[in-house]
Short mmCIF file of C-alpha atoms and ligand atoms in Angstrom, two decimals:
data_model
loop_
_atom_site.label_atom_id
_atom_site.label_comp_id
_atom_site.label_asym_id
_atom_site.label_seq_id
_atom_site.Cartn_x
_atom_site.Cartn_y
_atom_site.Cartn_z
CA MET A 189 74.63 -65.39 -14.00
CA LYS A 190 76.05 -62.77 -11.65
CA LYS A 191 74.76 -60.10 -14.00
CA ASN A 192 71.27 -61.67 -14.09
CA LYS A 193 71.11 -61.87 -10.27
CA GLY A 194 71.96 -58.16 -10.14
CA TYR A 195 69.03 -57.35 -12.47
CA LEU A 196 66.70 -59.53 -10.41
CA PHE A 197 67.71 -57.67 -7.24
CA ILE A 198 67.06 -54.30 -8.87
CA ILE A 199 63.61 -55.47 -10.12
CA VAL A 200 62.66 -56.75 -6.63
CA VAL A 201 63.75 -53.44 -5.07
CA LEU A 202 61.75 -51.53 -7.70
CA ILE A 203 58.65 -53.63 -7.04
CA ILE A 204 58.96 -52.94 -3.27
CA VAL A 205 59.46 -49.19 -3.81
CA VAL A 206 56.50 -48.96 -6.24
CA GLY A 207 54.44 -51.03 -3.80
CA ILE A 208 55.19 -48.62 -0.95
CA LEU A 209 54.47 -45.58 -3.11
CA VAL A 210 51.13 -46.96 -4.35
CA GLY A 211 50.21 -47.94 -0.80
CA ARG A 212 51.00 -44.49 0.59
CA HIS A 213 49.15 -42.83 -2.26
CA TYR A 214 46.09 -45.01 -1.54
CA LEU A 215 46.18 -44.21 2.20
CA LYS A 216 46.64 -40.52 1.47
CA ASN A 217 43.58 -40.51 -0.83
CA LYS A 218 41.54 -42.36 1.77
CA LYS A 219 42.51 -39.76 4.35
CA VAL A 220 41.45 -36.98 1.96
CA GLU A 221 38.13 -38.73 1.40
CA ILE A 222 37.49 -38.86 5.15
CA THR A 223 38.44 -35.21 5.73
CA ASN A 224 36.17 -34.25 2.81
CA GLU A 225 33.15 -35.75 4.52
CA GLU A 226 33.45 -33.65 7.66
CA PRO A 227 32.57 -30.18 6.29
CA LYS A 228 29.75 -31.78 4.28
CA ALA A 229 28.19 -33.07 7.49
CA THR A 230 28.29 -29.67 9.23
CA LYS A 231 26.69 -28.00 6.18
CA THR A 232 23.48 -30.07 6.38
CA ALA A 233 22.95 -29.57 10.14
CA ASP A 234 20.01 -27.15 10.61
CA THR A 235 20.65 -24.95 13.63
CA VAL A 236 18.57 -21.97 12.49
CA SER A 237 14.99 -21.71 13.79
CA PRO A 238 12.15 -21.02 11.35
CA THR A 239 10.65 -17.51 11.09
CA ILE A 240 6.98 -16.64 11.58
CA THR A 241 5.86 -13.50 9.73
CA PHE A 242 2.67 -11.42 9.64
CA ASP A 243 1.83 -7.73 9.90
CA GLU A 244 2.02 -7.22 13.67
CA THR A 245 0.34 -3.80 13.48
CA ILE A 246 -2.97 -5.29 12.29
CA PRO A 247 -4.96 -7.75 14.45
CA GLN A 248 -6.54 -10.68 12.63
CA ILE A 249 -10.36 -10.56 12.68
CA VAL A 250 -12.12 -13.87 13.36
CA VAL A 251 -15.85 -14.69 13.30
CA LYS A 252 -17.18 -16.03 16.60
CA GLY A 253 -17.41 -19.82 16.71
CA THR A 254 -15.40 -20.42 13.53
CA GLU A 255 -12.16 -22.36 13.25
CA PHE A 256 -9.10 -20.13 13.62
CA LYS A 257 -6.60 -20.23 10.79
CA THR A 258 -3.74 -17.80 11.15
CA ILE A 259 -2.76 -15.50 8.29
CA ALA A 260 0.87 -15.83 9.46
CA LYS A 261 3.45 -17.51 7.26
CA ALA A 262 6.44 -19.61 8.34
CA THR A 263 9.68 -20.28 6.48
CA ASP A 264 12.86 -22.15 7.33
CA ASP A 265 16.36 -21.79 5.84
CA ILE A 266 16.55 -25.55 5.13
CA ASP A 267 12.95 -26.85 5.09
CA GLY A 268 11.44 -23.94 3.15
CA ASP A 269 7.75 -23.06 3.55
CA LEU A 270 6.40 -24.33 6.89
CA THR A 271 3.17 -22.28 6.92
CA THR A 272 0.94 -25.37 7.12
CA GLU A 273 2.94 -26.58 10.15
CA ILE A 274 2.01 -23.57 12.32
CA ILE A 275 0.11 -24.55 15.46
CA ALA A 276 -2.00 -21.93 17.26
CA ASP A 277 -2.23 -22.37 21.03
CA ASN A 278 -4.81 -21.04 23.50
CA VAL A 279 -7.36 -19.89 20.89
CA ASP A 280 -11.01 -19.73 21.93
CA THR A 281 -13.21 -18.29 19.19
CA SER A 282 -16.31 -18.63 21.36
CA ILE A 283 -15.16 -15.59 23.38
CA LEU A 284 -15.73 -12.15 21.85
CA GLY A 285 -12.99 -9.53 21.89
CA GLU A 286 -9.20 -9.36 21.79
CA GLN A 287 -7.02 -12.40 22.41
CA ASP A 288 -3.32 -13.19 22.28
CA VAL A 289 -2.71 -16.38 20.36
CA LEU A 290 0.59 -18.25 20.65
CA LEU A 291 1.85 -19.44 17.27
CA LYS A 292 4.37 -22.30 17.27
CA VAL A 293 6.34 -23.92 14.50
CA SER A 294 9.22 -26.43 14.39
CA ASP A 295 11.55 -27.37 11.57
CA LYS A 296 12.55 -30.99 10.82
CA SER A 297 15.68 -30.68 12.99
CA GLY A 298 13.60 -29.67 16.00
CA ASN A 299 14.36 -25.94 16.10
CA ASN A 300 11.31 -24.16 17.54
CA THR A 301 9.92 -20.68 17.06
CA GLU A 302 7.06 -19.02 18.95
CA LYS A 303 5.32 -15.73 18.29
CA THR A 304 2.29 -14.03 19.79
CA GLN A 305 -0.45 -12.85 17.43
CA LYS A 306 -3.28 -10.49 18.38
CA ILE A 307 -6.72 -11.52 17.15
CA ILE A 308 -10.18 -10.00 17.56
CA VAL A 309 -13.21 -12.30 17.71
CA ARG A 310 -16.42 -10.70 16.41
CA GLU A 311 -20.04 -11.63 15.89
CA GLU A 312 -20.88 -12.55 12.31
CA LEU A 313 -22.13 -9.88 9.95
CA THR A 314 -25.93 -9.99 9.79
CA SER A 315 -26.81 -6.56 8.37
CA GLY A 316 -25.42 -7.18 4.88
CA LEU A 317 -22.03 -6.23 3.43
CA PRO A 318 -21.55 -2.59 2.42
CA VAL A 319 -19.58 -2.08 -0.80
CA THR A 320 -18.72 1.58 -1.19
CA MET A 321 -18.69 3.51 -4.47
CA TYR A 322 -16.13 6.31 -4.76
CA HIS A 323 -15.29 8.24 -7.92
CA PHE A 324 -12.78 11.10 -7.95
CA PHE A 325 -10.63 13.00 -5.44
CA TYR A 326 -9.43 16.58 -5.17
CA ASP A 327 -6.79 18.40 -3.16
CA ASP A 328 -7.29 22.00 -4.48
CA VAL A 329 -3.70 21.86 -5.72
CA LYS A 330 -3.61 19.56 -8.72
CA TYR A 331 -7.23 18.41 -8.76
CA PHE A 332 -10.32 20.56 -8.19
CA LYS A 333 -13.88 19.66 -7.28
CA GLN A 334 -16.20 19.52 -10.28
CA ASP A 335 -19.32 17.98 -8.74
CA ASN A 336 -20.38 15.80 -5.79
CA ASN A 337 -18.57 12.79 -7.26
CA TRP A 338 -15.37 14.55 -6.19
CA LEU A 339 -14.33 13.84 -2.61
CA ASN A 340 -11.85 15.99 -0.69
CA ILE A 341 -8.78 13.80 -0.13
CA ASN A 342 -8.73 14.87 3.55
CA ASP A 343 -12.24 13.44 3.98
CA PHE A 344 -11.05 10.20 2.38
CA ASP A 345 -8.13 10.18 4.82
CA LYS A 346 -10.55 10.59 7.78
CA GLN A 347 -12.76 7.76 6.51
CA LEU A 348 -9.86 5.33 6.13
CA ASN A 349 -8.45 6.40 9.49
CA PHE A 350 -11.83 5.49 11.04
CA LEU A 351 -11.88 2.07 9.30
CA ARG A 352 -8.34 1.27 10.47
CA GLU A 353 -8.88 2.46 14.07
CA GLU A 354 -12.06 0.41 14.33
CA ASN A 355 -10.24 -2.64 12.91
CA PHE A 356 -12.62 -3.12 10.01
CA TYR A 357 -12.29 -6.30 7.98
CA PHE A 358 -11.74 -6.02 4.22
CA PRO A 359 -12.83 -9.27 2.54
CA THR A 360 -11.33 -10.34 -0.80
CA TRP A 361 -13.63 -10.82 -3.82
CA GLU A 362 -13.24 -14.57 -3.38
CA GLU A 363 -14.59 -14.22 0.15
CA VAL A 364 -17.41 -11.95 -1.07
CA GLU A 365 -18.42 -14.63 -3.57
CA ASP A 366 -18.34 -17.32 -0.87
CA TYR A 367 -20.39 -15.03 1.38
CA LEU A 368 -23.01 -14.56 -1.38
CA ASP A 369 -23.08 -18.34 -1.85
CA GLY A 370 -23.62 -18.84 1.89
CA LYS A 371 -20.33 -20.78 2.16
CA ILE A 372 -18.65 -18.49 4.72
CA LYS A 373 -19.56 -16.00 7.42
CA LEU A 374 -18.01 -12.54 7.50
CA PRO A 375 -17.30 -10.66 10.73
CA SER A 376 -19.34 -7.59 11.66
CA LYS A 377 -17.55 -4.40 10.62
CA SER A 378 -16.70 -5.78 7.18
CA VAL A 379 -16.56 -3.44 4.20
CA VAL A 380 -15.34 -3.53 0.60
CA LEU A 381 -14.16 -0.24 -0.86
CA THR A 382 -14.50 0.34 -4.60
CA CYS A 383 -13.75 3.32 -6.78
CA ASP A 384 -15.08 3.81 -10.31
CA ASP A 385 -13.24 4.78 -13.50
CA GLY A 386 -9.62 4.54 -12.25
CA ASP A 387 -8.86 8.14 -13.17
CA ASN A 388 -5.59 9.95 -12.38
CA SER A 389 -6.90 11.51 -9.14
CA PHE A 390 -7.41 8.01 -7.75
CA PHE A 391 -3.81 7.01 -8.41
CA ASP A 392 -2.22 10.34 -7.47
CA LEU A 393 -4.26 11.16 -4.34
CA ALA A 394 -6.14 8.10 -3.04
CA VAL A 395 -3.46 5.41 -3.43
CA PRO A 396 -0.97 7.06 -1.01
CA VAL A 397 -3.75 7.28 1.61
CA MET A 398 -4.61 3.59 1.10
CA GLU A 399 -0.94 2.71 1.55
CA LYS A 400 -0.69 4.83 4.71
CA TYR A 401 -3.58 2.92 6.34
CA LYS A 402 -2.86 -0.42 4.57
CA ILE A 403 -6.43 -0.60 3.28
CA PRO A 404 -7.23 -2.20 -0.10
CA VAL A 405 -9.54 -0.48 -2.60
CA THR A 406 -10.85 -2.04 -5.80
CA SER A 407 -10.33 0.20 -8.78
CA PHE A 408 -12.94 -0.39 -11.47
CA VAL A 409 -10.80 0.81 -14.36
CA ILE A 410 -12.05 2.02 -17.76
CA THR A 411 -9.08 0.42 -19.50
CA ASP A 412 -9.30 2.41 -22.76
CA TRP A 413 -8.90 5.61 -20.75
CA TYR A 414 -6.77 4.65 -17.74
CA GLY A 415 -5.40 1.17 -18.54
CA HIS A 416 -1.93 2.73 -18.84
CA ARG A 417 -1.98 3.26 -15.06
CA TYR A 418 -2.15 -0.49 -14.46
CA ASN A 419 0.69 -1.37 -12.10
CA PRO A 420 0.51 -4.72 -10.28
CA GLU A 421 3.13 -3.50 -7.80
CA LEU A 422 0.64 -1.18 -6.10
CA GLU A 423 -0.04 -3.42 -3.10
CA TYR A 424 -3.40 -2.01 -2.02
CA VAL A 425 -5.04 -1.61 -5.43
CA VAL A 426 -7.33 -4.45 -6.53
CA TRP A 427 -7.73 -4.28 -10.31
CA GLU A 428 -11.20 -4.92 -11.74
CA SER A 429 -13.04 -3.74 -14.84
CA HIS A 430 -15.39 -0.88 -15.69
CA SER A 431 -15.16 -1.98 -19.37
CA ALA A 432 -12.61 -1.15 -22.07
CA SER A 433 -14.62 1.23 -24.24
CA MET A 434 -18.24 0.90 -23.07
CA HIS A 435 -18.23 4.00 -20.86
CA LYS A 436 -20.08 6.07 -23.49
CA SER A 437 -23.64 6.69 -24.64
CA GLY A 438 -25.31 4.70 -27.39
CA ALA A 439 -27.93 5.89 -29.90
CA ASN A 440 -30.75 5.99 -27.34
CA GLY A 441 -28.77 7.98 -24.77
CA LYS A 442 -28.20 4.83 -22.71
CA GLY A 443 -24.75 3.27 -22.23
CA VAL A 444 -23.47 1.27 -25.22
CA MET A 445 -23.42 -1.88 -23.11
CA VAL A 446 -27.22 -2.09 -23.44
CA ASN A 447 -27.02 -1.34 -27.18
CA TRP A 448 -24.29 -3.69 -28.31
CA SER A 449 -24.54 -7.38 -29.30
CA LYS A 450 -23.36 -10.06 -26.93
CA ALA A 451 -20.30 -10.78 -29.12
CA GLN A 452 -19.26 -7.10 -29.08
CA ILE A 453 -19.63 -6.91 -25.31
CA VAL A 454 -17.68 -10.16 -24.76
CA GLU A 455 -14.82 -8.84 -26.88
CA ASP A 456 -14.70 -5.58 -24.90
CA LEU A 457 -14.84 -7.41 -21.55
CA LYS A 458 -12.06 -9.80 -22.49
CA SER A 459 -9.74 -7.05 -23.73
CA SER A 460 -10.30 -5.08 -20.50
CA SER A 461 -9.61 -8.17 -18.39
CA THR A 462 -6.38 -8.90 -20.29
CA ILE A 463 -5.00 -5.41 -19.64
CA LEU A 464 -5.76 -5.77 -15.90
CA GLY A 465 -4.05 -9.15 -15.55
CA GLY A 466 -7.41 -11.00 -15.34
CA ALA A 467 -10.58 -9.33 -14.03
CA ASN A 468 -13.41 -11.20 -12.25
CA VAL A 469 -15.63 -8.37 -11.05
CA PHE A 470 -17.38 -5.77 -13.18
CA CYS A 471 -19.09 -2.45 -12.65
CA TYR A 472 -21.69 -1.40 -15.26
CA PRO A 473 -20.94 1.92 -16.97
CA PHE A 474 -23.65 4.36 -15.75
CA GLY A 475 -25.19 1.36 -13.98
CA HIS A 476 -26.92 0.36 -17.26
CA TYR A 477 -27.35 -3.36 -17.90
CA ASN A 478 -29.72 -5.90 -19.48
CA ASP A 479 -29.92 -9.69 -19.94
CA THR A 480 -27.51 -9.61 -22.90
CA ALA A 481 -24.94 -7.76 -20.78
CA ILE A 482 -25.24 -10.37 -18.02
CA GLU A 483 -24.89 -13.27 -20.49
CA ALA A 484 -21.79 -11.61 -21.95
CA LEU A 485 -20.26 -11.20 -18.48
CA LYS A 486 -20.77 -14.89 -17.77
CA GLU A 487 -19.22 -15.85 -21.10
CA ALA A 488 -16.21 -13.59 -20.47
CA ASP A 489 -15.71 -15.28 -17.07
CA TYR A 490 -16.74 -12.42 -14.77
CA LYS A 491 -18.17 -13.70 -11.46
CA MET A 492 -19.95 -10.61 -10.12
CA ALA A 493 -21.19 -7.22 -11.33
CA PHE A 494 -22.20 -4.00 -9.59
CA THR A 495 -24.96 -1.56 -10.42
CA VAL A 496 -25.23 1.96 -8.99
CA GLU A 497 -28.33 1.09 -6.99
CA GLY A 498 -28.07 1.77 -3.27
CA GLY A 499 -27.95 -0.98 -0.66
CA ARG A 500 -25.86 -3.69 0.96
CA ILE A 501 -25.17 -7.12 -0.50
CA LYS A 502 -26.60 -10.23 1.17
CA PRO A 503 -26.27 -14.00 0.70
CA GLY A 504 -28.45 -15.34 -2.11
CA MET A 505 -28.53 -12.09 -4.12
CA ASN A 506 -28.15 -12.13 -7.91
CA LYS A 507 -24.38 -11.81 -8.39
CA TYR A 508 -24.80 -9.71 -11.54
CA LYS A 509 -27.12 -7.11 -9.94
CA LEU A 510 -25.25 -6.14 -6.79
CA PRO A 511 -25.98 -2.80 -5.09
CA ARG A 512 -23.46 -0.42 -3.48
CA VAL A 513 -23.22 2.39 -0.97
CA ARG A 514 -22.46 5.71 -2.65
CA VAL A 515 -19.92 8.00 -0.98
CA THR A 516 -20.39 11.58 -2.11
CA ALA A 517 -18.85 14.91 -1.23
CA GLY A 518 -20.56 16.95 1.44
CA ASN A 519 -21.62 14.02 3.63
CA SER A 520 -20.22 14.14 7.15
CA LEU A 521 -17.87 11.59 8.67
CA GLU A 522 -20.77 10.56 10.93
CA TYR A 523 -22.84 9.81 7.83
CA PHE A 524 -20.00 7.66 6.43
CA LYS A 525 -19.65 5.79 9.74
CA LYS A 526 -23.37 4.96 9.71
CA SER A 527 -23.33 3.86 6.08
CA VAL A 528 -20.61 1.23 6.69
CA SER A 529 -21.31 0.15 10.30
ZN1 ZN B 1738 -18.10 5.22 -14.27
#
């Protein structure tokens, strides 16, 4: 019996010791759990204010009497894109001229950011939208003038300098389409610059000037000849089509586009569009077109097409017979100013 009592004592002691150990282990784990929660909580606290970004060197152009919608974007480290949350204070688009608009944005944790944006309110464009037609450029170093389609790159520089200094507005093709449909107003001093063929002189000489002045130019590229120069990273080049292989004469001396069947034209238009990452606007080779060409453009999903006829585009015009303003060598800067103002 004495022996049994001894065993019993040892068992009781063991139970107590194990009990204490388990208890301590449990408390220790609980403590760890609590300390683990603390850094988690500090991680989710948002103490960083959102950022408002836009090109501060270029004022935003607004049409008189229209609702102001800033081109600025807002992002936050935790909440992400807050662009739609931007509020613009003290805007009055009924007053013409320059204004400082106060942009405000808050993130979900209440961190605020404010930034002043310069805008210019203008009358709406009533004289029609000029769409320029450039071709080639020369510098007398690598490229030389062959005819009046070749513009001295210094003249191009002066023209773009004028457009930037006068704060011209450069609508997108989407806006041009809405303007033709009468859905939107454009500000006065709006212009769209286009350049035909997309030859090497455009990329080597004109593109650096466009980048210097931050002015976009649409390149109507003949993709069979210059499609290899397609580079979506060129920020100020807008890529549209001047056909894949239709920039050549047919049997009657007219461009092949007015000789080919609709199916042939559609195939050419689609291949050109594919190389340019999706084209919506077309420019007729030599300005030659007919009803079949227009039907083919519609089938290949092109929204607008330009001829070489002179003039400005106006709401209600046929979108597949749009005129342009030719820019040729030898015309003065004054002449250019008049043709786009
Ligand atoms: Zn051409």
